[in-house]
């Protein structure tokens, strides 16, 4: 991951991918990844290089439009995209996310991974339906990690924790609405 990001510094997506095709992808294939997955891994990180400081060309362009500090905007973009940095590892460990395999396995994997990524973003930002307390953030983060992990043994407890926390959040929201009436 780090090598892929470093090799992509200062380059648009396509040249960054070409550089990685010559350097990173052979190493990933030697490590046991199928070629299709290795190429998707490298291409994905080639696209993320444009928001990662110190280059962060997309973040600097956005900062100049907003008349904001480019360095701070780059780090904010990286923080907001933190979940995106995990996705390539998800499909490296479970190829069903790339729509490879039986349809039922692809459906279940994509569904649990999508919910897990959503939960991880909610835990990192501290907001689900309402603002999350520290314990709720830990719970949503734990649910996210369990849902992202490619196993039913992990996904079922993760779904149970998420359902419990969503119930708490919906009840809090209903209570707040009643108090404002």
PDB file of C-alpha atoms in Angstrom:
ATOM      1  CA  UNK A   1       0.000   0.000   0.000  1.00  0.00           C
ATOM      2  CA  UNK A   2       2.670   2.495   0.999  1.00  0.00           C
ATOM      3  CA  UNK A   3       4.800   1.705  -2.048  1.00  0.00           C
ATOM      4  CA  UNK A   4       1.753   2.047  -4.296  1.00  0.00           C
ATOM      5  CA  UNK A   5       0.976   5.467  -2.829  1.00  0.00           C
ATOM      6  CA  UNK A   6       4.598   6.642  -3.029  1.00  0.00           C
ATOM      7  CA  UNK A   7       4.965   5.547  -6.639  1.00  0.00           C
ATOM      8  CA  UNK A   8       1.754   7.378  -7.489  1.00  0.00           C
ATOM      9  CA  UNK A   9       2.910  10.725  -6.092  1.00  0.00           C
ATOM     10  CA  UNK A  10       2.711  13.497  -8.626  1.00  0.00           C
ATOM     11  CA  UNK A  11       1.232  11.324 -11.342  1.00  0.00           C
ATOM     12  CA  UNK A  12      -2.273  11.130 -12.752  1.00  0.00           C
ATOM     13  CA  UNK A  13      -4.072   7.816 -12.257  1.00  0.00           C
ATOM     14  CA  UNK A  14      -3.103   6.117 -15.530  1.00  0.00           C
ATOM     15  CA  UNK A  15       0.674   6.742 -15.373  1.00  0.00           C
ATOM     16  CA  UNK A  16       0.658   5.837 -11.671  1.00  0.00           C
ATOM     17  CA  UNK A  17      -1.026   2.541 -12.543  1.00  0.00           C
ATOM     18  CA  UNK A  18       1.476   1.861 -15.335  1.00  0.00           C
ATOM     19  CA  UNK A  19       4.388   2.409 -12.933  1.00  0.00           C
ATOM     20  CA  UNK A  20       2.748   0.055 -10.433  1.00  0.00           C
ATOM     21  CA  UNK A  21       2.095  -2.539 -13.134  1.00  0.00           C
ATOM     22  CA  UNK A  22       5.846  -2.762 -13.588  1.00  0.00           C
ATOM     23  CA  UNK A  23       6.809  -2.683  -9.904  1.00  0.00           C
ATOM     24  CA  UNK A  24       4.069  -3.459  -7.365  1.00  0.00           C
ATOM     25  CA  UNK A  25       1.822  -5.915  -9.213  1.00  0.00           C
ATOM     26  CA  UNK A  26       4.498  -8.607  -9.783  1.00  0.00           C
ATOM     27  CA  UNK A  27       5.264  -8.554  -6.053  1.00  0.00           C
ATOM     28  CA  UNK A  28       1.567  -8.914  -5.204  1.00  0.00           C
ATOM     29  CA  UNK A  29       1.261 -11.869  -7.583  1.00  0.00           C
ATOM     30  CA  UNK A  30       4.319 -13.523  -6.003  1.00  0.00           C
ATOM     31  CA  UNK A  31       2.642 -13.017  -2.608  1.00  0.00           C
ATOM     32  CA  UNK A  32      -0.277 -15.127  -3.869  1.00  0.00           C
ATOM     33  CA  UNK A  33      -2.871 -12.679  -5.156  1.00  0.00           C
ATOM     34  CA  UNK A  34      -4.572 -13.597  -8.438  1.00  0.00           C
ATOM     35  CA  UNK A  35      -3.498 -11.251 -11.263  1.00  0.00           C
ATOM     36  CA  UNK A  36      -6.946  -9.631 -11.556  1.00  0.00           C
ATOM     37  CA  UNK A  37      -7.021  -8.829  -7.838  1.00  0.00           C
ATOM     38  CA  UNK A  38      -3.418  -7.554  -7.881  1.00  0.00           C
ATOM     39  CA  UNK A  39      -4.221  -5.209 -10.769  1.00  0.00           C
ATOM     40  CA  UNK A  40      -7.375  -3.921  -9.057  1.00  0.00           C
ATOM     41  CA  UNK A  41      -5.405  -3.377  -5.841  1.00  0.00           C
ATOM     42  CA  UNK A  42      -2.789  -1.302  -7.670  1.00  0.00           C
ATOM     43  CA  UNK A  43      -5.338   0.630  -9.725  1.00  0.00           C
ATOM     44  CA  UNK A  44      -7.355   1.454  -6.625  1.00  0.00           C
ATOM     45  CA  UNK A  45      -4.313   2.878  -4.847  1.00  0.00           C
ATOM     46  CA  UNK A  46      -3.364   4.754  -8.024  1.00  0.00           C
ATOM     47  CA  UNK A  47      -6.654   6.628  -7.748  1.00  0.00           C
ATOM     48  CA  UNK A  48      -6.123   7.356  -4.046  1.00  0.00           C
ATOM     49  CA  UNK A  49      -2.726   8.974  -4.640  1.00  0.00           C
ATOM     50  CA  UNK A  50      -4.413  12.196  -5.808  1.00  0.00           C
ATOM     51  CA  UNK A  51      -5.903  12.871  -2.357  1.00  0.00           C
ATOM     52  CA  UNK A  52      -2.958  11.765  -0.230  1.00  0.00           C
ATOM     53  CA  UNK A  53      -0.468  14.431   0.925  1.00  0.00           C
ATOM     54  CA  UNK A  54       2.162  15.574   0.104  1.00  0.00           C
ATOM     55  CA  UNK A  55       1.045  15.488  -3.545  1.00  0.00           C
ATOM     56  CA  UNK A  56      -2.766  15.564  -3.106  1.00  0.00           C
ATOM     57  CA  UNK A  57      -3.359  17.251  -6.454  1.00  0.00           C
ATOM     58  CA  UNK A  58      -7.147  16.923  -6.188  1.00  0.00           C
ATOM     59  CA  UNK A  59      -7.142  18.274  -2.634  1.00  0.00           C
ATOM     60  CA  UNK A  60      -4.964  21.235  -3.637  1.00  0.00           C
ATOM     61  CA  UNK A  61      -7.299  22.020  -6.534  1.00  0.00           C
ATOM     62  CA  UNK A  62     -10.292  21.893  -4.185  1.00  0.00           C
ATOM     63  CA  UNK A  63      -8.464  24.040  -1.631  1.00  0.00           C
ATOM     64  CA  UNK A  64      -7.704  26.729  -4.190  1.00  0.00           C
ATOM     65  CA  UNK A  65     -11.365  26.830  -5.222  1.00  0.00           C
ATOM     66  CA  UNK A  66     -12.445  27.102  -1.586  1.00  0.00           C
ATOM     67  CA  UNK A  67      -9.636  29.537  -0.755  1.00  0.00           C
ATOM     68  CA  UNK A  68      -8.478  27.175   2.001  1.00  0.00           C
ATOM     69  CA  UNK A  69      -5.103  25.847   3.113  1.00  0.00           C
ATOM     70  CA  UNK A  70      -4.039  23.087   0.710  1.00  0.00           C
ATOM     71  CA  UNK A  71      -2.117  21.072   3.299  1.00  0.00           C
ATOM     72  CA  UNK A  72      -5.033  21.004   5.750  1.00  0.00           C
ATOM     73  CA  UNK A  73      -7.442  20.158   2.935  1.00  0.00           C
ATOM     74  CA  UNK A  74      -5.218  17.260   1.864  1.00  0.00           C
ATOM     75  CA  UNK A  75      -5.128  15.798   5.363  1.00  0.00           C
ATOM     76  CA  UNK A  76      -8.873  16.303   5.760  1.00  0.00           C
ATOM     77  CA  UNK A  77      -9.442  14.493   2.448  1.00  0.00           C
ATOM     78  CA  UNK A  78      -7.231  11.649   3.644  1.00  0.00           C
ATOM     79  CA  UNK A  79      -9.102  11.432   6.950  1.00  0.00           C
ATOM     80  CA  UNK A  80     -12.474  11.413   5.204  1.00  0.00           C
ATOM     81  CA  UNK A  81     -11.258   8.766   2.755  1.00  0.00           C
ATOM     82  CA  UNK A  82      -9.695   6.554   5.429  1.00  0.00           C
ATOM     83  CA  UNK A  83     -12.280   3.851   4.795  1.00  0.00           C
ATOM     84  CA  UNK A  84     -11.307   3.827   1.120  1.00  0.00           C
ATOM     85  CA  UNK A  85      -7.777   2.795   2.061  1.00  0.00           C
ATOM     86  CA  UNK A  86      -9.147  -0.425   3.589  1.00  0.00           C
ATOM     87  CA  UNK A  87     -11.254  -1.532   0.607  1.00  0.00           C
ATOM     88  CA  UNK A  88      -8.347  -2.979  -1.461  1.00  0.00           C
ATOM     89  CA  UNK A  89      -7.393  -5.200   1.462  1.00  0.00           C
ATOM     90  CA  UNK A  90     -11.003  -6.344   1.652  1.00  0.00           C
ATOM     91  CA  UNK A  91     -10.984  -7.603  -1.913  1.00  0.00           C
ATOM     92  CA  UNK A  92      -7.483  -9.022  -1.520  1.00  0.00           C
ATOM     93  CA  UNK A  93      -8.804 -11.270   1.256  1.00  0.00           C
ATOM     94  CA  UNK A  94     -12.201 -11.951  -0.298  1.00  0.00           C
ATOM     95  CA  UNK A  95     -12.374 -11.897  -4.086  1.00  0.00           C
ATOM     96  CA  UNK A  96     -16.186 -12.022  -4.064  1.00  0.00           C
ATOM     97  CA  UNK A  97     -16.204  -8.248  -3.559  1.00  0.00           C
ATOM     98  CA  UNK A  98     -14.897  -8.002  -7.131  1.00  0.00           C
ATOM     99  CA  UNK A  99     -17.963  -9.979  -8.279  1.00  0.00           C
ATOM    100  CA  UNK A 100     -15.984 -13.195  -8.766  1.00  0.00           C
ATOM    101  CA  UNK A 101     -17.682 -16.391  -7.620  1.00  0.00           C
ATOM    102  CA  UNK A 102     -21.187 -17.761  -7.135  1.00  0.00           C
ATOM    103  CA  UNK A 103     -23.929 -15.106  -7.192  1.00  0.00           C
ATOM    104  CA  UNK A 104     -25.120 -15.833  -3.651  1.00  0.00           C
ATOM    105  CA  UNK A 105     -21.608 -15.508  -2.235  1.00  0.00           C
ATOM    106  CA  UNK A 106     -21.061 -12.261  -4.156  1.00  0.00           C
ATOM    107  CA  UNK A 107     -24.384 -10.867  -2.917  1.00  0.00           C
ATOM    108  CA  UNK A 108     -23.732 -11.691   0.737  1.00  0.00           C
ATOM    109  CA  UNK A 109     -20.119 -10.505   0.625  1.00  0.00           C
ATOM    110  CA  UNK A 110     -20.921  -7.208  -1.086  1.00  0.00           C
ATOM    111  CA  UNK A 111     -23.834  -6.592   1.293  1.00  0.00           C
ATOM    112  CA  UNK A 112     -21.884  -7.254   4.495  1.00  0.00           C
ATOM    113  CA  UNK A 113     -18.804  -5.398   3.230  1.00  0.00           C
ATOM    114  CA  UNK A 114     -20.896  -2.365   2.235  1.00  0.00           C
ATOM    115  CA  UNK A 115     -22.595  -2.251   5.619  1.00  0.00           C
ATOM    116  CA  UNK A 116     -19.211  -2.723   7.305  1.00  0.00           C
ATOM    117  CA  UNK A 117     -17.659   0.159   5.360  1.00  0.00           C
ATOM    118  CA  UNK A 118     -20.663   2.351   6.219  1.00  0.00           C
ATOM    119  CA  UNK A 119     -20.282   1.458   9.899  1.00  0.00           C
ATOM    120  CA  UNK A 120     -16.554   2.182   9.863  1.00  0.00           C
ATOM    121  CA  UNK A 121     -17.202   5.606   8.335  1.00  0.00           C
ATOM    122  CA  UNK A 122     -19.876   6.260  10.987  1.00  0.00           C
ATOM    123  CA  UNK A 123     -17.506   5.205  13.775  1.00  0.00           C
ATOM    124  CA  UNK A 124     -14.711   7.414  12.464  1.00  0.00           C
ATOM    125  CA  UNK A 125     -16.990  10.442  12.084  1.00  0.00           C
ATOM    126  CA  UNK A 126     -18.933   9.858  15.313  1.00  0.00           C
ATOM    127  CA  UNK A 127     -22.365  10.094  13.715  1.00  0.00           C
ATOM    128  CA  UNK A 128     -24.895   7.418  12.748  1.00  0.00           C
ATOM    129  CA  UNK A 129     -28.511   8.572  13.132  1.00  0.00           C
ATOM    130  CA  UNK A 130     -27.465  11.015  15.842  1.00  0.00           C
ATOM    131  CA  UNK A 131     -24.095  11.838  17.362  1.00  0.00           C
ATOM    132  CA  UNK A 132     -22.477   8.758  18.856  1.00  0.00           C
ATOM    133  CA  UNK A 133     -21.182   8.519  22.411  1.00  0.00           C
ATOM    134  CA  UNK A 134     -17.730   6.994  22.906  1.00  0.00           C
ATOM    135  CA  UNK A 135     -19.196   3.600  23.769  1.00  0.00           C
ATOM    136  CA  UNK A 136     -21.510   3.724  20.751  1.00  0.00           C
ATOM    137  CA  UNK A 137     -18.560   4.650  18.531  1.00  0.00           C
ATOM    138  CA  UNK A 138     -16.629   1.669  19.858  1.00  0.00           C
ATOM    139  CA  UNK A 139     -19.646  -0.554  19.263  1.00  0.00           C
ATOM    140  CA  UNK A 140     -20.155   0.682  15.699  1.00  0.00           C
ATOM    141  CA  UNK A 141     -16.417   0.299  15.060  1.00  0.00           C
ATOM    142  CA  UNK A 142     -16.479  -3.263  16.383  1.00  0.00           C
ATOM    143  CA  UNK A 143     -19.542  -4.034  14.258  1.00  0.00           C
ATOM    144  CA  UNK A 144     -17.726  -2.591  11.236  1.00  0.00           C
ATOM    145  CA  UNK A 145     -14.661  -4.758  11.741  1.00  0.00           C
ATOM    146  CA  UNK A 146     -16.814  -7.843  12.224  1.00  0.00           C
ATOM    147  CA  UNK A 147     -18.875  -7.110   9.099  1.00  0.00           C
ATOM    148  CA  UNK A 148     -15.820  -6.361   6.966  1.00  0.00           C
ATOM    149  CA  UNK A 149     -14.167  -9.647   7.954  1.00  0.00           C
ATOM    150  CA  UNK A 150     -15.144 -12.283   5.341  1.00  0.00           C
ATOM    151  CA  UNK A 151     -16.817 -14.843   7.600  1.00  0.00           C
ATOM    152  CA  UNK A 152     -20.336 -15.625   8.785  1.00  0.00           C
ATOM    153  CA  UNK A 153     -18.960 -16.324  12.230  1.00  0.00           C
ATOM    154  CA  UNK A 154     -17.880 -12.678  12.435  1.00  0.00           C
ATOM    155  CA  UNK A 155     -20.657 -11.075  10.350  1.00  0.00           C
ATOM    156  CA  UNK A 156     -23.577 -12.317  12.459  1.00  0.00           C
ATOM    157  CA  UNK A 157     -22.364 -10.815  15.766  1.00  0.00           C
ATOM    158  CA  UNK A 158     -21.452  -7.642  13.873  1.00  0.00           C
ATOM    159  CA  UNK A 159     -24.972  -7.407  12.463  1.00  0.00           C
ATOM    160  CA  UNK A 160     -26.426  -8.024  15.928  1.00  0.00           C
ATOM    161  CA  UNK A 161     -24.323  -5.233  17.481  1.00  0.00           C
ATOM    162  CA  UNK A 162     -25.261  -2.864  14.660  1.00  0.00           C
ATOM    163  CA  UNK A 163     -28.961  -3.680  15.016  1.00  0.00           C
ATOM    164  CA  UNK A 164     -28.775  -3.047  18.766  1.00  0.00           C
ATOM    165  CA  UNK A 165     -27.008   0.304  18.259  1.00  0.00           C
ATOM    166  CA  UNK A 166     -29.431   1.359  15.514  1.00  0.00           C
ATOM    167  CA  UNK A 167     -32.328   0.585  17.860  1.00  0.00           C
ATOM    168  CA  UNK A 168     -30.744   2.781  20.538  1.00  0.00           C
ATOM    169  CA  UNK A 169     -30.173   5.590  18.026  1.00  0.00           C
ATOM    170  CA  UNK A 170     -33.745   5.450  16.666  1.00  0.00           C
ATOM    171  CA  UNK A 171     -35.169   5.495  20.197  1.00  0.00           C
ATOM    172  CA  UNK A 172     -33.033   8.509  21.100  1.00  0.00           C
ATOM    173  CA  UNK A 173     -34.213  10.309  17.975  1.00  0.00           C
ATOM    174  CA  UNK A 174     -37.857   9.525  18.752  1.00  0.00           C
ATOM    175  CA  UNK A 175     -37.383  10.797  22.315  1.00  0.00           C
ATOM    176  CA  UNK A 176     -35.811  14.019  21.027  1.00  0.00           C
ATOM    177  CA  UNK A 177     -38.700  14.546  18.610  1.00  0.00           C
ATOM    178  CA  UNK A 178     -41.236  14.061  21.402  1.00  0.00           C
ATOM    179  CA  UNK A 179     -39.409  16.553  23.612  1.00  0.00           C
ATOM    180  CA  UNK A 180     -39.452  19.221  20.901  1.00  0.00           C
ATOM    181  CA  UNK A 181     -43.216  18.993  20.363  1.00  0.00           C
TER     182      UNK A 181
END
